[in-house]
Amino acid sequence: MISINLAFIAANGMGMWHWNLLTQESMLGASIFAFDHMRNEYFSQAVIAWEKHLHPDDRERGNSEVQALLHDGKQLEIDFRVLQPNGNFVHIKSMVRVLHNDAGKLIRIDGTNIDITEFKCSEAKLKLAASAFTYASEGIAITDPAGNIIDVNNAFTAITGYSCQEVLGKNTRMLKSGRHTPAFYTEMWKTLIEKDHWRGEIWNCRKNGEIYPELLSINLVRDNDGDITRCVALFSDISHIKEHQKKLEKMAHFDPLTYLPNRTLLRERLSSAKRQCLCNKQLLAVLFIDLDGFKTVNDRYGHDVGDELLIALSHRMRGTLREHDTLARIGGDEFVAVLTELENKDDCKSILERLLLAISDTVTVGKIRLQVSASIGVTFYPQDHSDSDLLIRHADQAMYEAKKAGKNCYFVFDLITSKRMDTRRVNFDRIRMALQKDEFVLYYQPKVNLRKGTVIGAEALIRWQHPERELLLPGEFLPLIENYPISIELGEWVIATALSQIAAWQALGLNIPVSVNISALQLQQNGFAERLQVLLSAWPQVEPRFLLLEVLETSALADVMQVSKIMHDCIDLGVSFALDDFGTGYSSLTYLRHLPASLIKIDQSFVRDMLINPDDLMIVESVVGLAKSFKREVIAEGVETRAHSAALLQLGCELMQGYGIARPMPAGNIPEWMANWSSGAGWAVNNLIDRHDAKAFTSPQAS
């Protein structure tokens, strides 16, 4: 066994050592003691085995090279790792020379040791950094202070189309798209110099001339004197994000069936038209248009024929209006038109008459001849000096008067119409009384993960146990109080009742998260988060994470950033949020980007026709894709058939609710339903899809 005193190996710097093989004495240079952090007693230990202190991976190689040195060589340079008394390994470079006497006998070994641990660590870090630079998915460019390119990585070449050789020494100005002003770049460099970094979106140009969007981050590297030595730019191609944005913005502002402006864009245009109207001292008219007999067409011929009728009539109505007028579809068979630049009320009479004629004319869909009419309500601004929502509501009220007058006519909002609002106040009083008498009740519709076959929660849906009219659905009373303070009272009752029910279920051993709907008005009220905290504190046994708030009417959110703060305050309490009816035009990319909602809900109107309407399928697919891009969960509502559930699974949407899974039911029925669901009986009853076969619907054979 080759033996050697390993005191030198523990040294942390450079040191000399000698080993006299004749006397077995070892001599250590003072520098070894100067570099070593161990006790001096360690150096006086007896000669010990070489291999014992080597790293296990280095032992065979180290012993082999030392054997070769002793038998054949005169000097050796070797790197190895050796164990210190403190249990750590250090990297040592040892340069060893052997000496022989005149007879050729080996008499002494001299050596110099250098601690290269720090060098090895730096070398590893450099290799890691080089690998990260080369193989990063983001493009990276390193430039000198003047912007001349020094190095680029593989992703840079893949994104821009330029090879490394084509850009080295060139200025980054070669990538400019021409879309930004000089002031943009001046501001960018100003920020860079002041803060040493800049981050933002920018448009650049590929080698093939294609202009594309980047998410770019630039950082400056300075020396010890504070002078700039390098600029490091890291960027990603965000073309796919921009494409999603375009689709979503279109969804957010235009009706997917008729491509007319939706309620969101209508509000924007109406607000702008009102300002222009006051500035020019003119009038504008708001028309609420409801088709008479459209429901009969849908019931008799189906939704496809009904959709074709809506498209045809949309073209006709748009054709009767002037270029600067607006026609919007706000839902179903309801449209709103805004007529601008009117000198007096009579200026719109001819337009109203043309609208009625255009709508009542026959429409042919395939071999079917269809004919409907319209009831139109009208109000004028600024005579009706209301906000935009109230103007539309007044026109809506006038439309009902037109229906009462026999349909196929128009009615202008006036004081008589206004008096009928008193009837609404009576309804308010009746609803408030119902709240006091506990006539309201919550039904619950289960929500499931169809791929896993698990129940993930239930949505609370309000019903009115009316003493004379039996059980009323929300559509029969909630519109009466929409955007009025009493709706906030009712909304808080829903939250409190849902929390009470969660506690009752938990007492039975069922931990069921419950989602409740909250209106834009309720969410934006002063002190909403504080009111929510009071409601949560009334049920301390219920963890807030079991409550999900579904935000309705996001287009009515006046200040998105303020609403975002309110939502964050609520999230701090432990609750979570969902964006309801996503894709109907009530939501936009702005809300998705800024509102901290963890869940997106696809509206049932798109799920219903997604298998027969490519546009609806595209919307569903886009929403699922956007949810993944923004790391949000997505749930589809209105799932009623096996085919729809299979298609949604294929698209990556696993969370679902709808009549095909379970209808809304009283709270007392939920435990039994869950038991049936867990045993598999619930699937058979609903004729939907067996959860054990769910994977089959993701295969081509199942589509």
XYZ file of C-alpha atoms in Angstrom:
703
model
C 0.000 0.000 0.000
C 1.392 3.360 -0.984
C 1.352 5.607 2.068
C 1.726 9.330 2.316
C 1.240 11.930 5.015
C -2.028 13.672 4.044
C -1.566 16.751 6.181
C -0.699 18.711 3.055
C -3.865 17.610 1.327
C -5.993 19.487 3.826
C -4.261 22.760 3.012
C -6.439 25.516 1.539
C -3.715 27.322 -0.406
C -0.339 26.399 -1.819
C 2.324 24.557 0.132
C 5.476 22.505 -0.242
C 6.074 19.069 1.257
C 8.789 16.421 1.268
C 8.690 12.767 2.220
C 11.931 10.913 2.955
C 11.263 7.310 2.088
C 14.415 6.084 3.879
C 13.579 7.651 7.262
C 9.798 7.946 6.785
C 10.087 11.563 7.892
C 7.838 14.194 6.354
C 8.782 17.838 6.123
C 6.103 20.444 5.597
C 6.734 23.962 4.367
C 5.561 26.814 6.583
C 3.196 27.949 3.860
C 1.136 24.815 4.349
C 0.508 25.748 7.950
C -0.286 29.307 6.898
C -2.960 28.147 4.462
C -4.453 25.427 6.628
C -7.413 26.080 8.941
C -7.089 22.818 10.833
C -5.392 22.188 14.143
C -1.617 21.869 13.989
C -1.879 18.549 15.796
C -3.215 17.072 12.548
C 0.171 17.517 10.882
C 2.020 15.516 13.453
C -0.044 12.402 12.959
C 1.592 9.287 11.656
C 1.742 8.425 8.001
C -1.674 7.195 6.924
C -3.125 5.534 3.895
C -3.408 7.657 0.758
C -6.632 6.204 -0.441
C -8.468 6.630 2.862
C -8.841 10.397 2.460
C -9.527 10.530 -1.245
C -13.016 11.020 -2.625
C -14.404 7.553 -3.533
C -14.622 8.517 -7.209
C -10.955 9.558 -7.264
C -9.348 6.656 -5.386
C -8.750 4.219 -8.233
C -7.380 6.895 -10.572
C -5.240 8.504 -7.848
C -3.670 5.295 -6.652
C -3.027 4.151 -10.231
C -1.221 7.363 -11.171
C 0.878 7.382 -7.991
C 1.884 3.731 -8.631
C 2.942 4.701 -12.146
C 4.949 7.612 -10.764
C 6.798 5.420 -8.295
C 7.649 2.766 -10.832
C 8.139 4.568 -14.118
C 7.958 8.350 -13.816
C 9.819 11.266 -12.483
C 6.984 13.735 -11.959
C 3.196 13.817 -11.822
C 0.474 16.475 -11.959
C -2.866 15.282 -10.653
C -6.213 16.763 -9.528
C -8.189 15.033 -6.820
C -10.673 15.646 -4.032
C -9.660 15.006 -0.462
C -11.541 14.877 2.815
C -10.889 17.503 5.509
C -11.367 16.808 9.221
C -14.520 18.952 9.140
C -16.116 16.494 6.728
C -15.900 18.668 3.586
C -14.082 17.751 0.399
C -11.624 20.174 -1.198
C -10.176 20.109 -4.719
C -6.352 19.783 -4.747
C -3.915 20.081 -7.646
C -0.716 18.245 -6.669
C 2.559 18.488 -8.619
C 4.826 15.642 -7.480
C 8.470 14.775 -8.290
C 10.419 11.670 -7.264
C 14.179 11.609 -6.475
C 16.557 8.616 -6.753
C 20.060 8.074 -5.375
C 23.049 7.217 -7.541
C 22.089 3.597 -7.329
C 18.698 4.394 -8.788
C 16.835 3.752 -5.590
C 13.832 5.928 -4.811
C 14.717 7.997 -1.756
C 12.404 11.029 -1.638
C 9.189 12.495 -2.983
C 8.741 16.275 -3.240
C 5.435 17.920 -3.896
C 3.562 21.191 -4.228
C -0.172 21.361 -3.419
C -2.591 24.026 -4.562
C -6.167 24.321 -3.259
C -8.229 24.804 -6.458
C -11.669 24.415 -4.840
C -12.712 27.985 -5.616
C -11.467 27.625 -9.183
C -13.460 24.387 -9.643
C -16.633 26.040 -8.303
C -16.180 28.989 -10.629
C -15.546 26.632 -13.518
C -18.779 24.722 -12.765
C -20.734 27.958 -12.538
C -19.299 29.105 -15.846
C -20.277 25.826 -17.500
C -23.792 26.121 -16.077
C -24.095 29.723 -17.220
C -22.822 28.798 -20.674
C -25.330 25.957 -20.909
C -28.168 28.221 -19.751
C -27.120 30.835 -22.318
C -26.902 28.356 -25.181
C -30.020 26.330 -24.516
C -32.382 28.927 -22.997
C -35.795 29.056 -24.664
C -35.636 32.866 -24.619
C -33.494 34.704 -27.120
C -30.373 36.286 -25.578
C -28.114 38.931 -27.096
C -25.022 40.447 -25.449
C -23.834 43.801 -26.774
C -21.211 46.420 -26.014
C -22.347 49.801 -24.602
C -22.943 51.091 -28.141
C -25.361 48.246 -28.944
C -22.996 46.250 -31.152
C -23.680 42.527 -30.832
C -20.966 40.446 -29.154
C -22.768 37.126 -28.783
C -26.206 35.545 -29.277
C -27.683 32.173 -28.321
C -29.533 29.497 -30.289
C -32.966 30.863 -29.405
C -31.989 34.265 -30.822
C -31.245 32.573 -34.137
C -34.480 30.561 -34.048
C -36.638 33.616 -33.305
C -35.007 36.233 -35.570
C -33.821 33.978 -38.393
C -30.307 35.489 -38.253
C -27.317 33.215 -37.672
C -24.680 34.152 -35.130
C -22.190 35.013 -37.892
C -24.687 37.382 -39.534
C -25.177 39.552 -36.459
C -21.795 39.573 -34.691
C -20.438 43.116 -34.739
C -23.726 44.478 -36.082
C -25.839 46.975 -34.162
C -29.160 45.919 -32.702
C -30.770 48.644 -34.818
C -30.831 46.039 -37.589
C -33.778 44.402 -35.761
C -35.964 47.515 -35.630
C -39.475 47.163 -37.023
C -40.141 50.822 -37.729
C -43.281 50.732 -35.590
C -41.817 52.720 -32.702
C -41.029 56.439 -32.670
C -37.582 57.793 -31.777
C -39.151 59.041 -28.544
C -39.935 55.433 -27.595
C -36.261 54.412 -27.818
C -35.138 57.614 -26.084
C -37.397 56.829 -23.138
C -36.210 53.203 -23.126
C -32.531 54.210 -22.860
C -33.334 56.878 -20.298
C -34.917 54.220 -18.084
C -31.979 51.859 -18.718
C -29.380 54.440 -17.668
C -31.363 55.425 -14.569
C -32.386 51.969 -13.356
C -29.944 49.610 -15.139
C -32.863 47.606 -16.521
C -35.876 47.962 -18.815
C -38.745 45.571 -19.492
C -41.632 45.877 -21.890
C -43.232 44.861 -25.166
C -41.594 45.835 -28.423
C -42.053 45.076 -32.124
C -38.975 43.824 -34.007
C -38.278 42.478 -37.471
C -37.099 38.996 -38.459
C -34.595 38.344 -41.215
C -37.460 37.483 -43.608
C -39.049 40.878 -43.021
C -41.835 39.634 -40.767
C -42.638 42.016 -37.923
C -43.359 40.271 -34.630
C -43.955 41.236 -30.976
C -41.418 40.561 -28.241
C -41.478 40.665 -24.479
C -38.035 42.198 -23.950
C -35.887 42.618 -20.845
C -32.603 44.574 -21.007
C -30.042 44.744 -18.182
C -26.838 46.783 -18.009
C -23.570 45.360 -16.654
C -21.226 47.880 -15.027
C -17.625 47.615 -13.841
C -16.284 48.660 -10.442
C -16.063 52.261 -11.617
C -19.741 52.273 -12.610
C -19.058 52.330 -16.347
C -21.249 50.249 -18.646
C -19.389 47.270 -20.056
C -22.171 45.104 -21.498
C -25.869 45.102 -22.257
C -27.734 41.795 -21.903
C -31.085 41.499 -23.695
C -33.447 38.578 -23.096
C -36.621 38.289 -25.162
C -39.525 35.973 -26.021
C -41.653 35.862 -29.139
C -45.189 36.620 -27.898
C -46.953 36.340 -31.268
C -49.216 33.583 -29.940
C -50.183 35.732 -26.943
C -51.045 38.636 -29.245
C -53.145 36.329 -31.406
C -55.062 35.218 -28.322
C -55.470 38.871 -27.381
C -56.966 39.690 -30.770
C -59.424 36.824 -30.504
C -60.393 37.755 -26.994
C -60.738 41.457 -27.779
C -63.030 40.511 -30.635
C -65.002 38.290 -28.292
C -65.084 41.101 -25.747
C -66.498 43.742 -28.085
C -68.433 41.968 -30.831
C -71.286 39.507 -30.867
C -69.914 36.201 -32.213
C -73.049 35.444 -34.247
C -73.862 38.737 -35.980
C -70.471 40.463 -35.541
C -72.340 43.529 -34.323
C -70.994 45.446 -31.315
C -71.994 43.818 -28.036
C -73.045 45.443 -24.764
C -69.471 46.333 -23.823
C -68.731 48.214 -27.037
C -72.227 49.720 -27.001
C -71.546 51.330 -23.621
C -68.266 52.767 -24.888
C -69.838 54.202 -28.023
C -72.875 55.535 -26.177
C -70.678 57.327 -23.639
C -68.644 58.868 -26.444
C -71.788 59.852 -28.379
C -73.242 61.572 -25.301
C -70.133 63.728 -24.911
C -70.184 64.629 -28.592
C -73.896 65.379 -28.399
C -73.444 67.915 -25.606
C -70.462 69.479 -27.350
C -72.413 69.963 -30.620
C -75.671 70.868 -28.859
C -77.513 68.106 -30.695
C -79.707 65.158 -29.751
C -79.142 61.445 -29.817
C -81.709 58.665 -29.686
C -81.351 55.281 -27.986
C -83.497 52.558 -29.577
C -84.241 49.266 -27.827
C -85.306 46.728 -30.483
C -86.984 43.448 -29.587
C -88.067 40.972 -32.278
C -91.695 39.866 -32.101
C -92.257 36.175 -32.806
C -88.629 35.135 -32.781
C -89.137 32.580 -30.005
C -91.783 30.857 -32.134
C -89.277 30.533 -34.998
C -86.698 29.025 -32.652
C -89.181 26.581 -31.162
C -90.562 25.496 -34.538
C -87.458 25.364 -36.720
C -84.581 25.120 -34.235
C -81.688 27.334 -33.210
C -79.809 27.008 -36.507
C -82.658 28.574 -38.463
C -83.127 31.151 -35.710
C -79.459 32.104 -35.910
C -79.654 32.542 -39.689
C -82.684 34.784 -39.215
C -80.806 36.922 -36.692
C -77.851 37.278 -39.068
C -80.086 38.323 -41.972
C -82.021 40.855 -39.904
C -78.796 42.257 -38.462
C -77.577 43.037 -41.983
C -80.881 44.654 -42.838
C -81.020 46.808 -39.736
C -77.415 47.898 -40.169
C -78.239 48.862 -43.733
C -81.060 51.198 -42.657
C -78.840 53.165 -40.285
C -76.367 55.881 -41.153
C -72.638 55.276 -41.105
C -72.080 57.092 -37.803
C -74.940 55.292 -36.018
C -74.369 52.197 -33.889
C -76.309 48.928 -33.894
C -75.497 46.424 -31.146
C -76.818 43.004 -30.217
C -77.080 42.731 -26.447
C -78.504 39.218 -26.232
C -80.997 36.794 -27.770
C -83.324 38.764 -30.053
C -82.594 42.137 -28.436
C -80.726 44.954 -30.170
C -79.885 48.540 -29.264
C -79.289 51.319 -31.784
C -77.746 54.722 -31.054
C -78.694 57.453 -33.536
C -76.430 60.494 -33.368
C -76.306 64.009 -34.844
C -80.052 64.634 -34.559
C -81.253 68.243 -34.681
C -84.693 67.342 -33.335
C -86.784 64.298 -32.439
C -88.442 64.142 -35.845
C -85.073 63.456 -37.517
C -85.212 59.830 -36.428
C -88.784 59.097 -37.529
C -87.809 57.995 -41.029
C -85.077 55.739 -39.625
C -87.557 54.122 -37.221
C -90.028 53.495 -40.035
C -87.311 51.965 -42.235
C -86.246 49.712 -39.382
C -89.775 48.415 -38.856
C -90.205 47.747 -42.586
C -86.826 46.059 -42.951
C -87.447 43.751 -40.002
C -90.995 42.807 -41.011
C -90.042 41.870 -44.570
C -89.848 38.138 -45.349
C -86.572 36.293 -44.782
C -85.815 33.038 -46.600
C -83.613 30.495 -44.821
C -83.072 27.488 -47.067
C -86.578 26.651 -48.240
C -88.237 28.228 -45.209
C -89.880 31.635 -45.498
C -89.906 33.478 -42.196
C -91.476 36.701 -41.051
C -91.200 38.511 -37.733
C -91.743 42.081 -36.591
C -90.190 44.382 -34.005
C -91.214 46.436 -31.019
C -88.957 49.478 -30.550
C -88.587 51.708 -27.521
C -87.026 55.143 -27.927
C -85.556 57.703 -25.556
C -83.720 60.947 -26.336
C -80.626 62.454 -24.761
C -80.140 65.006 -23.211
C -83.891 65.444 -22.585
C -83.624 62.128 -20.750
C -80.509 63.195 -18.865
C -79.661 59.757 -17.473
C -76.502 57.708 -17.422
C -75.926 55.226 -20.232
C -77.376 52.206 -18.432
C -80.507 54.109 -17.436
C -80.974 55.392 -20.984
C -80.986 51.810 -22.230
C -83.335 50.797 -19.431
C -85.754 53.632 -20.292
C -85.704 52.593 -23.945
C -86.364 49.037 -22.768
C -89.366 50.192 -20.758
C -90.682 52.076 -23.783
C -90.254 48.921 -25.879
C -92.658 47.078 -23.590
C -95.166 49.830 -24.182
C -94.751 49.255 -27.934
C -95.501 45.562 -27.410
C -98.604 46.448 -25.439
C -99.655 48.746 -28.272
C -99.783 45.813 -30.672
C -96.144 45.252 -31.685
C -94.528 46.193 -35.001
C -94.351 49.802 -33.812
C -92.238 52.132 -31.706
C -92.940 54.000 -28.490
C -91.106 57.034 -27.073
C -90.257 57.084 -23.391
C -92.149 59.791 -21.508
C -93.421 60.676 -18.042
C -96.212 58.126 -18.300
C -93.601 55.469 -18.901
C -91.628 56.883 -16.039
C -94.603 56.494 -13.733
C -94.649 52.826 -14.467
C -91.360 52.703 -12.675
C -93.452 53.111 -9.565
C -94.604 49.590 -10.228
C -90.991 48.540 -10.024
C -90.781 50.160 -6.616
C -93.779 48.092 -5.536
C -91.901 45.014 -6.723
C -88.902 46.171 -4.682
C -91.074 46.311 -1.599
C -92.466 42.843 -2.286
C -88.982 41.402 -2.735
C -87.799 43.082 0.457
C -90.765 41.572 2.284
C -89.897 38.160 0.833
C -86.386 38.594 2.198
C -87.760 39.389 5.643
C -90.169 36.430 5.560
C -87.480 33.919 4.430
C -89.298 33.165 1.181
C -85.998 32.839 -0.688
C -84.104 29.555 -0.802
C -80.863 28.374 -2.392
C -80.685 25.420 -4.742
C -77.292 23.869 -5.474
C -75.965 22.558 -8.776
C -72.965 20.213 -8.422
C -69.728 20.868 -10.289
C -67.435 17.971 -11.157
C -64.044 17.096 -12.554
C -65.220 14.738 -15.288
C -61.816 13.221 -15.958
C -61.262 12.299 -12.310
C -64.912 11.677 -11.545
C -64.762 13.872 -8.437
C -67.197 16.458 -7.112
C -65.347 19.784 -6.848
C -68.144 21.910 -5.441
C -71.612 23.312 -6.066
C -73.025 26.582 -7.354
C -75.645 28.280 -5.177
C -78.661 29.420 -7.236
C -81.443 31.488 -5.701
C -85.135 30.587 -5.924
C -88.231 32.415 -4.625
C -90.823 30.291 -2.844
C -93.601 32.704 -3.734
C -96.767 32.045 -1.680
C -99.056 32.587 -4.685
C -96.832 31.742 -7.678
C -94.958 28.731 -6.273
C -91.224 28.374 -7.007
C -89.866 31.248 -9.138
C -86.583 31.068 -11.043
C -84.172 34.034 -10.738
C -85.024 35.295 -14.221
C -88.505 36.133 -12.956
C -87.424 38.520 -10.209
C -83.703 39.380 -10.312
C -84.026 41.617 -13.437
C -86.512 43.749 -11.479
C -83.842 44.728 -8.965
C -80.746 44.648 -11.176
C -78.354 47.507 -10.343
C -80.524 48.668 -7.428
C -79.407 48.689 -3.769
C -81.838 45.923 -2.810
C -79.841 43.572 -5.035
C -76.896 44.082 -2.656
C -79.048 43.078 0.324
C -80.147 39.950 -1.490
C -76.558 39.221 -2.526
C -75.363 39.323 1.075
C -78.210 37.028 2.080
C -77.010 34.539 -0.554
C -73.431 34.613 0.813
C -74.598 34.197 4.428
C -76.952 31.342 3.514
C -74.235 29.588 1.488
C -71.800 29.801 4.429
C -74.478 28.385 6.733
C -75.037 25.488 4.349
C -71.311 24.774 4.042
C -71.173 24.505 7.826
C -74.191 22.182 7.858
C -72.611 19.897 5.239
C -69.298 19.871 7.077
C -71.144 18.715 10.198
C -72.174 15.698 8.105
C -68.579 15.102 7.037
C -69.018 16.673 3.561
C -66.497 19.356 2.593
C -68.210 20.987 -0.372
C -66.903 24.316 -1.746
C -69.772 26.593 -2.796
C -69.737 29.336 -5.423
C -72.113 32.291 -5.302
C -72.824 34.928 -7.930
C -72.060 38.558 -7.143
C -73.013 41.477 -9.366
C -70.708 44.270 -10.469
C -72.724 46.652 -8.317
C -72.223 44.533 -5.204
C -68.505 44.029 -5.826
C -67.910 47.767 -6.338
C -69.831 48.948 -3.302
C -67.846 50.772 -0.650
C -66.521 48.409 1.970
C -67.338 45.170 0.124
C -64.280 43.380 1.535
C -65.123 44.564 5.054
C -68.737 43.380 4.679
C -67.473 40.016 3.416
C -65.193 39.715 6.436
C -68.185 40.302 8.733
C -70.142 37.563 6.939
C -67.213 35.137 7.144
C -66.659 35.843 10.839
C -70.268 34.823 11.553
C -69.266 31.270 10.553
C -65.805 30.768 12.105
C -65.994 26.999 11.637
C -66.054 27.466 7.835
C -62.691 28.070 6.195
C -63.007 30.949 3.665
C -61.384 28.774 0.987
C -64.683 26.909 0.683
C -66.328 30.077 -0.736
C -65.906 31.046 -4.417
C -67.303 34.362 -5.695
C -68.406 34.364 -9.360
C -68.253 37.886 -10.795
C -71.147 38.730 -13.138
C -71.407 41.635 -15.614
C -67.683 42.389 -15.715
C -68.334 44.962 -18.452
C -70.075 47.072 -15.810
C -66.889 47.323 -13.756
C -66.075 51.013 -13.855
C -62.486 50.943 -12.578
C -60.724 47.651 -13.233
C -57.677 48.484 -11.115
C -59.839 49.494 -8.155
C -61.893 46.319 -8.522
C -58.647 44.337 -8.672
C -57.636 45.844 -5.326
C -61.026 44.927 -3.825
C -60.639 41.364 -5.075
C -57.117 41.104 -3.672
C -58.437 42.298 -0.294
C -61.039 39.515 -0.428
C -58.458 36.933 -1.493
C -56.423 37.937 1.558
C -59.449 36.837 3.588
C -59.147 33.377 1.996
C -61.888 33.363 -0.675
C -61.309 32.961 -4.418
C -62.906 34.412 -7.561
C -64.239 33.240 -10.920
C -65.178 35.222 -14.039
C -68.704 34.078 -14.948
C -70.175 33.734 -18.469
C -66.755 34.231 -20.039
C -66.904 34.712 -23.799
C -70.323 36.387 -23.987
C -68.851 39.829 -24.408
C -69.050 40.629 -20.731
C -65.369 39.984 -20.264
C -62.242 41.133 -22.047
C -58.519 40.562 -21.940
C -58.229 43.584 -19.651
C -60.277 41.805 -17.014
C -58.407 38.534 -17.510
C -55.041 40.242 -17.149
C -55.851 42.457 -14.194
C -58.532 40.682 -12.170
C -57.128 37.960 -9.870
C -59.712 35.327 -10.728
C -58.503 31.735 -10.434
C -61.332 30.282 -12.538
C -62.912 31.122 -15.912
C -66.449 29.959 -16.656
C -67.415 29.255 -20.281
C -70.979 30.369 -20.948
C -73.463 27.645 -21.809
C -74.547 29.453 -24.988
C -71.213 28.491 -26.573
C -71.119 24.977 -25.122
C -74.615 24.270 -26.481
C -73.731 24.721 -30.156
C -69.997 24.018 -30.112
C -70.421 20.698 -31.975
C -72.355 22.248 -34.862
C -71.115 25.828 -34.912
C -67.404 26.293 -35.740
C -67.441 29.810 -34.282
C -68.737 28.558 -30.931
C -66.168 25.757 -30.973
C -63.426 28.286 -31.712
C -64.571 30.447 -28.809
C -64.620 27.492 -26.402
C -61.203 26.356 -27.618
C -59.815 29.899 -27.346
C -61.101 30.354 -23.820
C -59.587 27.003 -22.761
C -56.300 28.008 -24.405
C -56.326 31.415 -22.764
C -57.034 29.865 -19.390
C -53.949 27.671 -19.805
C -51.834 30.618 -21.009
C -52.850 32.707 -18.020
C -52.597 29.710 -15.642
C -56.276 29.834 -14.736
C -58.672 26.932 -14.297
C -61.644 26.723 -16.659
C -65.116 25.221 -16.199
C -67.865 24.742 -18.789
C -71.487 25.227 -17.814
C -74.554 23.879 -19.592
C -73.101 20.392 -20.223
C -76.071 18.265 -21.158
C -74.887 15.483 -23.483
C -72.243 12.783 -23.738
C -70.881 14.326 -26.938
C -70.368 17.733 -25.359
C -68.565 16.312 -22.342
C -66.285 14.246 -24.588
C -65.465 17.244 -26.789
C -64.690 19.389 -23.767
C -62.347 16.732 -22.414
C -60.577 16.654 -25.774
C -60.077 20.406 -25.572
C -58.581 20.075 -22.090
C -61.591 21.310 -20.105
C -62.123 18.840 -17.262
C -64.373 20.878 -14.959
C -68.078 20.898 -15.882
C -71.602 21.471 -14.670
C -74.991 21.226 -16.318
C -78.253 19.342 -16.494
C -76.462 16.314 -17.935
C -74.569 16.019 -14.652
C -77.172 17.294 -12.198
C -79.993 19.814 -12.110
C -80.029 22.399 -9.309
C -81.465 20.740 -6.206
C -82.338 21.569 -2.598
C -79.433 21.392 -0.172
C -80.955 18.345 1.510
C -80.633 16.306 -1.702
C -76.907 16.923 -2.146
C -75.604 14.178 0.224
C -77.665 11.461 -1.508
C -76.665 12.740 -4.946
C -72.988 12.677 -3.964
C -73.332 9.128 -2.665
C -74.888 8.047 -5.975
C -72.214 9.912 -7.904
C -69.411 8.268 -5.964
C -70.908 4.834 -6.575
C -71.332 5.559 -10.275
C -75.133 5.452 -10.237
C -75.425 9.158 -10.927
C -73.725 8.767 -14.288
C -76.114 6.106 -15.460
C -79.141 8.081 -14.351
C -78.020 11.126 -16.298
C -76.973 9.098 -19.353
C -73.845 11.192 -19.660
C -70.544 9.371 -19.501
C -69.025 6.878 -17.139
C -66.074 8.490 -15.412
C -64.060 5.282 -15.730
C -64.425 5.573 -19.507
C -63.630 9.292 -19.606
C -60.202 8.669 -21.120
C -61.842 7.004 -24.095
C -63.303 10.294 -25.197
C -59.869 11.780 -25.655
C -59.044 9.218 -28.330
C -59.711 9.724 -32.062
C -62.176 6.816 -32.058
C -64.383 8.633 -29.536
C -64.671 11.877 -31.505
